[in-house]
Tab-separated table of C-alpha atoms in Angstrom:
chain	number	residue	atom	x	y	z
A	1	MET	CA	-24.561	66.956	16.731
A	2	THR	CA	-24.147	63.507	18.236
A	3	ALA	CA	-20.716	62.289	19.251
A	4	ASN	CA	-19.142	59.473	17.281
A	5	LEU	CA	-17.322	56.391	18.512
A	6	SER	CA	-16.212	54.381	15.476
A	7	GLU	CA	-17.116	51.052	17.065
A	8	THR	CA	-18.830	49.615	20.091
A	9	LEU	CA	-16.321	48.921	22.814
A	10	THR	CA	-16.142	47.821	26.427
A	11	LEU	CA	-14.927	50.548	28.755
A	12	LEU	CA	-14.033	50.447	32.425
A	13	LEU	CA	-14.692	53.613	34.398
A	14	ILE	CA	-12.714	53.768	37.649
A	15	GLU	CA	-14.300	56.614	39.592
A	16	ASP	CA	-15.308	56.818	43.259
A	17	ASP	CA	-17.474	59.929	42.871
A	18	ASP	CA	-21.015	58.969	41.808
A	19	GLY	CA	-21.699	62.395	40.344
A	20	ASP	CA	-18.637	62.401	38.125
A	21	ALA	CA	-19.325	58.816	37.076
A	22	PHE	CA	-22.933	59.693	36.185
A	23	LEU	CA	-21.747	62.611	34.033
A	24	VAL	CA	-19.327	60.402	32.070
A	25	GLU	CA	-21.999	57.763	31.530
A	26	GLU	CA	-24.520	60.339	30.307
A	27	LEU	CA	-22.024	61.912	27.901
A	28	LEU	CA	-21.151	58.527	26.415
A	29	LYS	CA	-24.819	57.726	25.838
A	30	GLU	CA	-24.758	60.419	23.131
A	31	ALA	CA	-22.279	58.457	21.017
A	32	GLU	CA	-23.523	56.804	17.827
A	33	SER	CA	-22.463	53.450	19.268
A	34	PRO	CA	-22.536	53.871	23.045
A	35	PRO	CA	-19.898	51.720	24.741
A	36	ARG	CA	-20.608	49.049	27.293
A	37	ILE	CA	-19.541	50.688	30.543
A	38	LEU	CA	-18.333	48.836	33.618
A	39	ARG	CA	-17.869	50.779	36.841
A	40	ALA	CA	-15.350	50.384	39.645
A	41	ARG	CA	-15.295	52.654	42.711
A	42	SER	CA	-11.774	51.746	43.837
A	43	LEU	CA	-8.556	50.325	42.488
A	44	GLN	CA	-9.158	47.074	44.340
A	45	GLU	CA	-12.579	46.709	42.708
A	46	ALA	CA	-11.082	47.555	39.313
A	47	LYS	CA	-8.507	44.750	39.528
A	48	ALA	CA	-11.204	42.113	39.263
A	49	LYS	CA	-12.690	43.807	36.186
A	50	LEU	CA	-9.516	44.546	34.218
A	51	THR	CA	-9.819	41.562	31.879
A	52	SER	CA	-8.780	41.191	28.252
A	53	LYS	CA	-12.298	42.269	27.239
A	54	ILE	CA	-11.628	45.825	28.440
A	55	GLN	CA	-10.547	47.948	25.488
A	56	CYS	CA	-10.396	51.334	27.192
A	57	VAL	CA	-10.026	52.565	30.786
A	58	LEU	CA	-11.017	55.934	32.236
A	59	VAL	CA	-9.323	56.257	35.611
A	60	ASP	CA	-9.636	58.971	38.232
A	61	LEU	CA	-6.322	59.644	39.962
A	62	SER	CA	-8.041	60.565	43.247
A	63	LEU	CA	-9.167	57.113	44.332
A	64	PRO	CA	-9.580	56.204	48.011
A	65	ASP	CA	-7.085	53.323	47.865
A	66	ALA	CA	-4.431	54.749	45.528
A	67	ASN	CA	-2.269	57.851	45.579
A	68	ARG	CA	-2.349	59.681	42.253
A	69	LEU	CA	-0.060	57.872	39.770
A	70	GLU	CA	-0.184	54.633	41.770
A	71	ALA	CA	-3.608	53.926	40.269
A	72	LEU	CA	-2.314	54.511	36.763
A	73	GLU	CA	0.696	52.246	37.279
A	74	GLU	CA	-1.570	49.435	38.482
A	75	VAL	CA	-3.947	49.851	35.547
A	76	LEU	CA	-1.112	49.876	32.998
A	77	ALA	CA	0.342	46.738	34.523
A	78	LEU	CA	-2.980	44.864	34.673
A	79	ALA	CA	-4.277	45.955	31.250
A	80	PRO	CA	-1.302	46.494	28.929
A	81	HIS	CA	-3.604	45.917	25.929
A	82	ALA	CA	-6.084	48.708	26.779
A	83	ALA	CA	-6.051	52.406	25.989
A	84	VAL	CA	-5.926	54.422	29.222
A	85	LEU	CA	-7.217	57.956	29.794
A	86	VAL	CA	-6.760	59.799	33.072
A	87	LEU	CA	-9.434	61.956	34.719
A	88	THR	CA	-8.096	64.857	36.725
A	89	GLY	CA	-9.288	68.097	38.302
A	90	LEU	CA	-8.562	71.540	36.890
A	91	ARG	CA	-6.004	72.259	39.616
A	92	ASN	CA	-4.136	69.027	38.866
A	93	VAL	CA	-3.380	69.506	35.163
A	94	HIS	CA	0.324	68.827	35.869
A	95	VAL	CA	-0.693	65.427	37.219
A	96	GLY	CA	-2.423	64.670	33.936
A	97	VAL	CA	0.727	65.571	32.008
A	98	ALA	CA	2.780	63.346	34.298
A	99	ALA	CA	0.294	60.544	33.696
A	100	VAL	CA	0.797	60.763	29.934
A	101	GLN	CA	4.546	60.689	30.470
A	102	ALA	CA	4.069	57.576	32.613
A	103	GLY	CA	2.181	55.715	29.879
A	104	ALA	CA	-1.416	56.967	29.655
A	105	GLN	CA	-2.653	57.808	26.164
A	106	ASP	CA	-4.296	61.100	27.233
A	107	TYR	CA	-5.840	63.015	30.131
A	108	LEU	CA	-9.196	64.773	30.541
A	109	ILE	CA	-10.059	67.607	32.913
A	110	LYS	CA	-13.266	67.055	34.866
A	111	GLY	CA	-15.876	69.727	34.224
A	112	ASP	CA	-14.263	70.685	30.925
A	113	VAL	CA	-15.472	67.717	28.832
A	114	ASP	CA	-18.461	67.470	26.511
A	115	ALA	CA	-19.790	64.446	24.641
A	116	ARG	CA	-17.899	65.155	21.422
A	117	LEU	CA	-14.566	65.767	23.188
A	118	LEU	CA	-14.942	62.647	25.287
A	119	ALA	CA	-15.788	60.420	22.301
A	120	ARG	CA	-12.927	61.876	20.270
A	121	ALA	CA	-10.453	61.474	23.139
A	122	ILE	CA	-11.406	57.825	23.520
A	123	ARG	CA	-11.122	57.195	19.782
A	124	TYR	CA	-7.716	58.900	19.524
A	125	ALA	CA	-6.473	57.126	22.637
A	126	ARG	CA	-7.328	53.768	21.130
A	127	GLU	CA	-5.540	54.640	17.886
A	128	ARG	CA	-2.456	55.736	19.808
A	129	LYS	CA	-2.569	52.499	21.797
A	130	ARG	CA	-2.751	50.463	18.589
A	131	ALA	CA	0.241	52.367	17.237
A	132	ASP	CA	2.173	51.839	20.467
A	133	LEU	CA	1.456	48.106	20.419
A	134	ALA	CA	2.415	47.845	16.735
A	135	GLN	CA	5.695	49.612	17.447
A	136	LEU	CA	6.322	47.316	20.391
A	137	ARG	CA	5.712	44.237	18.224
A	138	LEU	CA	8.094	45.618	15.608
A	139	VAL	CA	10.832	46.167	18.182
A	140	GLU	CA	10.263	42.683	19.604
A	141	ALA	CA	10.461	41.195	16.108
A	142	GLU	CA	13.720	43.022	15.441
A	143	LEU	CA	15.178	41.829	18.732
A	144	THR	CA	14.062	38.266	17.984
A	145	ALA	CA	15.653	38.433	14.545
A	146	LYS	CA	18.933	39.673	16.016
A	147	GLU	CA	18.874	36.962	18.687
A	148	ASN	CA	18.127	34.325	16.069
A	149	ALA	CA	21.049	35.569	13.993
A	150	ARG	CA	23.392	35.288	16.981
A	151	LEU	CA	22.119	31.809	17.811
A	152	GLU	CA	22.313	30.721	14.185
A	153	SER	CA	25.945	31.772	13.904
A	154	ALA	CA	26.718	29.648	16.984
A	155	LEU	CA	24.549	26.691	15.933
A	156	LEU	CA	25.812	26.633	12.351
A	157	PRO	CA	29.573	27.246	12.292
A	158	GLY	CA	31.994	27.058	9.407
A	159	ALA	CA	33.765	23.752	8.938
A	160	LEU	CA	37.351	23.333	10.142
A	161	LEU	CA	38.770	21.494	7.131
A	162	HIS	CA	42.322	21.592	5.781
A	163	THR	CA	41.950	19.188	2.870
A	164	ASP	CA	40.784	19.648	-0.711
A	165	ALA	CA	39.810	15.995	-1.004
A	166	ILE	CA	36.475	16.586	0.757
A	167	GLU	CA	33.515	18.613	-0.509
A	168	HIS	CA	31.436	19.942	2.371
A	169	LEU	CA	27.949	21.466	2.016
A	170	THR	CA	25.356	22.461	4.635
A	171	ARG	CA	21.810	23.730	4.736
A	172	TYR	CA	19.601	24.950	7.557
A	173	LEU	CA	15.926	25.946	7.553
A	174	PRO	CA	13.945	27.123	10.588
A	175	GLY	CA	10.536	25.587	11.174
A	176	SER	CA	7.259	27.067	10.003
A	177	GLY	CA	7.240	29.386	13.030
A	178	GLY	CA	10.430	31.039	11.770
A	179	THR	CA	12.306	30.703	15.069
A	180	LEU	CA	15.348	28.612	15.769
A	181	ALA	CA	15.185	25.380	17.683
A	182	GLY	CA	17.882	22.993	18.856
A	183	ASP	CA	19.165	21.594	15.541
A	184	PHE	CA	22.935	21.932	15.174
A	185	TYR	CA	25.840	20.628	13.114
A	186	ASP	CA	29.609	20.841	12.935
A	187	THR	CA	32.569	19.465	10.987
A	188	VAL	CA	36.158	19.317	12.212
A	189	GLN	CA	39.306	17.787	10.746
A	190	THR	CA	41.879	16.756	13.365
A	191	PRO	CA	45.664	16.882	12.830
A	192	ASP	CA	45.776	13.161	11.949
A	193	GLY	CA	43.641	13.898	8.886
A	194	ALA	CA	40.416	12.302	10.149
A	195	VAL	CA	37.208	14.220	9.377
A	196	HIS	CA	34.580	14.370	12.147
A	197	VAL	CA	30.981	15.332	11.413
A	198	VAL	CA	28.001	15.713	13.743
A	199	VAL	CA	24.349	16.625	13.303
A	200	GLY	CA	22.211	16.919	16.440
A	201	ASP	CA	18.692	17.791	17.497
A	202	VAL	CA	17.612	19.001	20.953
A	203	CYS	CA	13.941	18.108	21.427
A	204	GLY	CA	11.551	21.026	21.653
A	205	HIS	CA	11.466	24.499	20.115
A	206	GLY	CA	12.462	27.927	21.315
A	207	PRO	CA	15.441	29.962	22.494
A	208	ASP	CA	16.202	27.665	25.456
A	209	GLU	CA	16.528	24.648	23.162
A	210	ALA	CA	18.587	26.675	20.682
A	211	ALA	CA	20.939	27.820	23.452
A	212	LEU	CA	21.313	24.222	24.614
A	213	GLY	CA	22.112	23.181	21.056
A	214	VAL	CA	24.818	25.853	20.942
A	215	ALA	CA	26.331	24.541	24.182
A	216	LEU	CA	26.368	20.947	22.910
A	217	ARG	CA	27.806	21.939	19.536
A	218	ILE	CA	30.648	23.936	21.092
A	219	ALA	CA	31.335	21.140	23.576
A	220	TRP	CA	31.460	18.598	20.737
A	221	ARG	CA	33.982	20.672	18.770
A	222	THR	CA	36.121	21.244	21.847
A	223	LEU	CA	36.182	17.557	22.747
A	224	VAL	CA	37.024	16.495	19.196
A	225	LEU	CA	39.886	18.965	18.998
A	226	ALA	CA	41.084	17.622	22.361
A	227	GLY	CA	41.173	14.090	20.942
A	228	GLN	CA	37.975	12.733	22.551
A	229	THR	CA	35.889	11.209	19.765
A	230	GLY	CA	34.338	8.028	21.164
A	231	ASP	CA	32.206	7.024	24.127
A	232	THR	CA	34.002	9.511	26.358
A	233	LEU	CA	32.732	12.310	24.115
A	234	LEU	CA	29.148	11.031	24.261
A	235	ARG	CA	29.208	10.570	28.024
A	236	THR	CA	30.549	14.098	28.437
A	237	LEU	CA	27.820	15.508	26.197
A	238	ASP	CA	25.246	13.517	28.160
A	239	THR	CA	26.529	15.011	31.419
A	240	LEU	CA	26.476	18.515	29.956
A	241	LEU	CA	22.934	18.045	28.667
A	242	ARG	CA	21.661	16.955	32.077
A	243	ALA	CA	23.354	19.922	33.755
A	244	GLU	CA	22.120	22.566	31.299
A	245	ARG	CA	18.587	21.461	30.362
A	246	ASN	CA	15.571	23.166	31.928
A	247	ALA	CA	13.503	19.996	32.358
A	248	PRO	CA	14.364	16.308	32.851
A	249	GLU	CA	12.365	15.269	29.777
A	250	ILE	CA	14.655	17.194	27.414
A	251	PHE	CA	16.785	14.820	25.358
A	252	THR	CA	19.063	15.087	22.327
A	253	THR	CA	19.582	12.848	19.334
A	254	LEU	CA	22.650	13.037	17.146
A	255	CYS	CA	24.584	11.271	14.433
A	256	MET	CA	28.375	11.337	14.350
A	257	ALA	CA	30.755	10.163	11.647
A	258	THR	CA	34.518	9.919	11.827
A	259	ILE	CA	36.017	9.420	8.372
A	260	THR	CA	39.477	7.845	8.473
A	261	PRO	CA	42.448	9.853	7.131
A	262	ASP	CA	42.573	7.720	3.974
A	263	LEU	CA	38.857	8.481	3.420
A	264	SER	CA	38.014	4.784	3.079
A	265	VAL	CA	35.925	4.092	6.207
A	266	ALA	CA	33.347	6.043	8.238
A	267	ARG	CA	32.952	5.140	11.910
A	268	MET	CA	29.337	6.019	12.656
A	269	ARG	CA	27.452	6.506	15.902
A	270	VAL	CA	23.692	6.897	15.435
A	271	VAL	CA	22.448	8.117	18.818
A	272	GLY	CA	18.658	7.815	18.612
A	273	HIS	CA	18.840	9.778	15.357
A	274	PRO	CA	17.568	9.264	11.780
A	275	PRO	CA	20.028	7.141	9.772
A	276	PRO	CA	22.441	8.881	7.387
A	277	VAL	CA	22.031	8.450	3.652
A	278	LEU	CA	25.019	7.103	1.717
A	279	VAL	CA	25.881	6.966	-1.953
A	280	ARG	CA	28.708	4.465	-2.463
A	281	ASP	CA	29.959	3.706	-5.949
A	282	GLY	CA	26.581	4.729	-7.356
A	283	GLU	CA	24.444	2.781	-4.884
A	284	VAL	CA	22.040	4.733	-2.643
A	285	GLU	CA	21.077	3.481	0.807
A	286	ALA	CA	20.223	4.560	4.329
A	287	LEU	CA	22.281	3.174	7.161
A	288	GLN	CA	19.380	1.134	8.502
A	289	GLY	CA	19.436	-1.470	11.242
A	290	THR	CA	20.145	-1.261	14.936
A	291	PRO	CA	21.221	2.238	16.042
A	292	SER	CA	24.290	2.762	18.150
A	293	GLY	CA	22.190	3.480	21.220
A	294	PRO	CA	19.527	5.709	22.770
A	295	PRO	CA	19.417	9.533	22.731
A	296	LEU	CA	21.408	11.540	25.229
A	297	GLY	CA	19.692	12.499	28.455
A	298	ILE	CA	17.466	9.445	28.926
A	299	PHE	CA	19.485	6.581	30.472
A	300	THR	CA	22.325	7.227	32.875
A	301	ASP	CA	24.045	3.942	31.983
A	302	ALA	CA	23.617	4.149	28.206
A	303	GLU	CA	26.246	2.693	25.896
A	304	TRP	CA	26.747	3.362	22.214
A	305	SER	CA	28.242	0.985	19.677
A	306	VAL	CA	30.275	1.868	16.600
A	307	ILE	CA	29.072	1.120	13.075
A	308	ASP	CA	32.015	0.801	10.662
A	309	VAL	CA	30.969	1.669	7.105
A	310	PRO	CA	33.346	0.965	4.176
A	311	LEU	CA	33.094	3.858	1.744
A	312	GLY	CA	34.752	2.724	-1.460
A	313	GLU	CA	36.390	4.979	-4.024
A	314	GLU	CA	33.500	7.349	-4.732
A	315	TRP	CA	31.054	8.255	-1.965
A	316	SER	CA	28.759	10.841	-0.383
A	317	ILE	CA	27.323	10.902	3.140
A	318	MET	CA	24.398	13.071	4.227
A	319	LEU	CA	23.570	13.617	7.892
A	320	TYR	CA	20.311	15.422	8.667
A	321	THR	CA	17.723	16.098	11.355
A	322	ASP	CA	14.209	14.681	11.407
A	323	GLY	CA	12.708	17.859	9.963
A	324	LEU	CA	13.627	16.465	6.540
A	325	ILE	CA	11.927	13.075	6.811
A	326	GLU	CA	8.933	14.601	8.623
A	327	ALA	CA	8.224	16.912	5.697
A	328	VAL	CA	4.675	16.543	4.359
A	329	VAL	CA	4.477	15.299	0.757
A	330	GLY	CA	1.795	14.317	-1.709
A	331	GLU	CA	-1.913	14.950	-1.859
A	332	ARG	CA	-2.512	12.725	1.172
A	333	ASP	CA	-0.189	14.810	3.354
A	334	GLU	CA	2.011	11.821	4.127
A	335	LEU	CA	5.429	12.128	5.751
A	336	LEU	CA	8.440	11.732	3.471
A	337	GLY	CA	10.154	9.185	5.731
A	338	VAL	CA	13.556	7.576	5.287
A	339	ASP	CA	12.446	5.393	2.371
A	340	GLY	CA	10.989	8.411	0.582
A	341	LEU	CA	14.226	10.313	1.119
A	342	VAL	CA	16.267	7.465	-0.368
A	343	ASP	CA	13.894	7.341	-3.347
A	344	LEU	CA	14.378	11.072	-3.930
A	345	VAL	CA	18.170	10.674	-3.911
A	346	ARG	CA	17.894	7.789	-6.390
A	347	GLU	CA	15.614	9.895	-8.577
A	348	HIS	CA	18.109	12.773	-8.572
A	349	GLY	CA	21.065	10.478	-9.176
A	350	CYS	CA	23.056	12.139	-6.396
A	351	ILE	CA	22.626	13.976	-3.100
A	352	ASP	CA	21.612	17.517	-4.034
A	353	LEU	CA	20.650	19.398	-0.869
A	354	ASP	CA	18.700	22.172	-2.563
A	355	ARG	CA	16.693	19.789	-4.744
A	356	LEU	CA	15.941	17.605	-1.731
A	357	ILE	CA	14.581	20.594	0.192
A	358	THR	CA	12.503	21.674	-2.811
A	359	HIS	CA	11.065	18.217	-3.476
A	360	ALA	CA	10.706	17.111	0.138
A	361	GLY	CA	7.472	19.034	0.609
A	362	THR	CA	6.259	21.253	3.434
A	363	VAL	CA	8.833	21.455	6.241
A	364	SER	CA	7.234	22.262	9.603
A	365	ASP	CA	10.170	21.461	11.899
A	366	ASP	CA	13.709	22.807	11.881
A	367	LEU	CA	15.918	21.178	9.287
A	368	ALA	CA	19.707	20.828	9.344
A	369	MET	CA	21.674	18.977	6.664
A	370	VAL	CA	25.380	18.229	6.159
A	371	LEU	CA	26.777	16.621	3.009
A	372	VAL	CA	30.327	15.302	2.932
A	373	ARG	CA	31.507	14.024	-0.449
A	374	ARG	CA	34.842	12.713	-1.679
A	375	ARG	CA	35.998	14.846	-4.555
A	376	ARG	CA	36.797	13.148	-7.812
A	377	ASP	CA	40.448	13.188	-8.799
């Protein structure tokens, strides 16, 4: 009966003995789908052939340039994607067992292998390798989820408010990749009654940007609680960003609002960031015009101006990151944009965060939103 390999594969045989190599090659010719066999006579020769195309490796542990398990360790390191079987002599069965413990999928004893056993061993080794890789991906996914949860709790804190006159709502969505980036927000009320809100966005995606966002968010809260809410705060954040970022091209945009204790005026600083959306006495608008200044981390001598915004008796302010206005909408896959966002708010008659997310379209970037609204008496 012919041996059976379920699919054609590329196999690397690392064997210095021509006779043993010939025997393996002849046995594999009996398979229904004989594999493509590459041969290496030493570990050094094998290194050049251990590419991503190699799906299985048969390695002799008695190579001229490697001492027993050294060869296996090199193969496992160079081809972590491939199934690895060890060839060993009858008197070195314990070495084969040690090889499996070290990471090989199986071991074969020279002189005690026929075509069927060899084909089956290769097939089973590949299945075990697939299972090992699937388990590894699962563990990595679980670790990533736990890390994201820790970062999210630091990026997205609870508001420090001690007034019932303000309604405070937040939303956060990761990008299409599902991982956190550098979007962050925070809200703090200081002892004088002023309410301070920030939404920021570290450029780029990944855990480094998320960690930098955490550092900036915590620094912002600390500085606000220490009474630093103006240019000193921004210069300090700029210094921190330059010290902590991994590359000089990393910058951060943010929008800050300080609402006066009587809740009548918002002092805004739009630092290279999308403009906030305001609803004042029923009128919807975006705070368009000249921003306060450039993003953090670009110019060492940057200055940022204050935009004083009268709020009236009934008002809502929404700060958000650019993931919202860069959402894809419509059949033409156009970006929502600031004007489209304002139109959606007008259509809804108020700022409803959940409805905005639903109607905004496909969100590909991270999205952070903070809504601060004066409660009706």
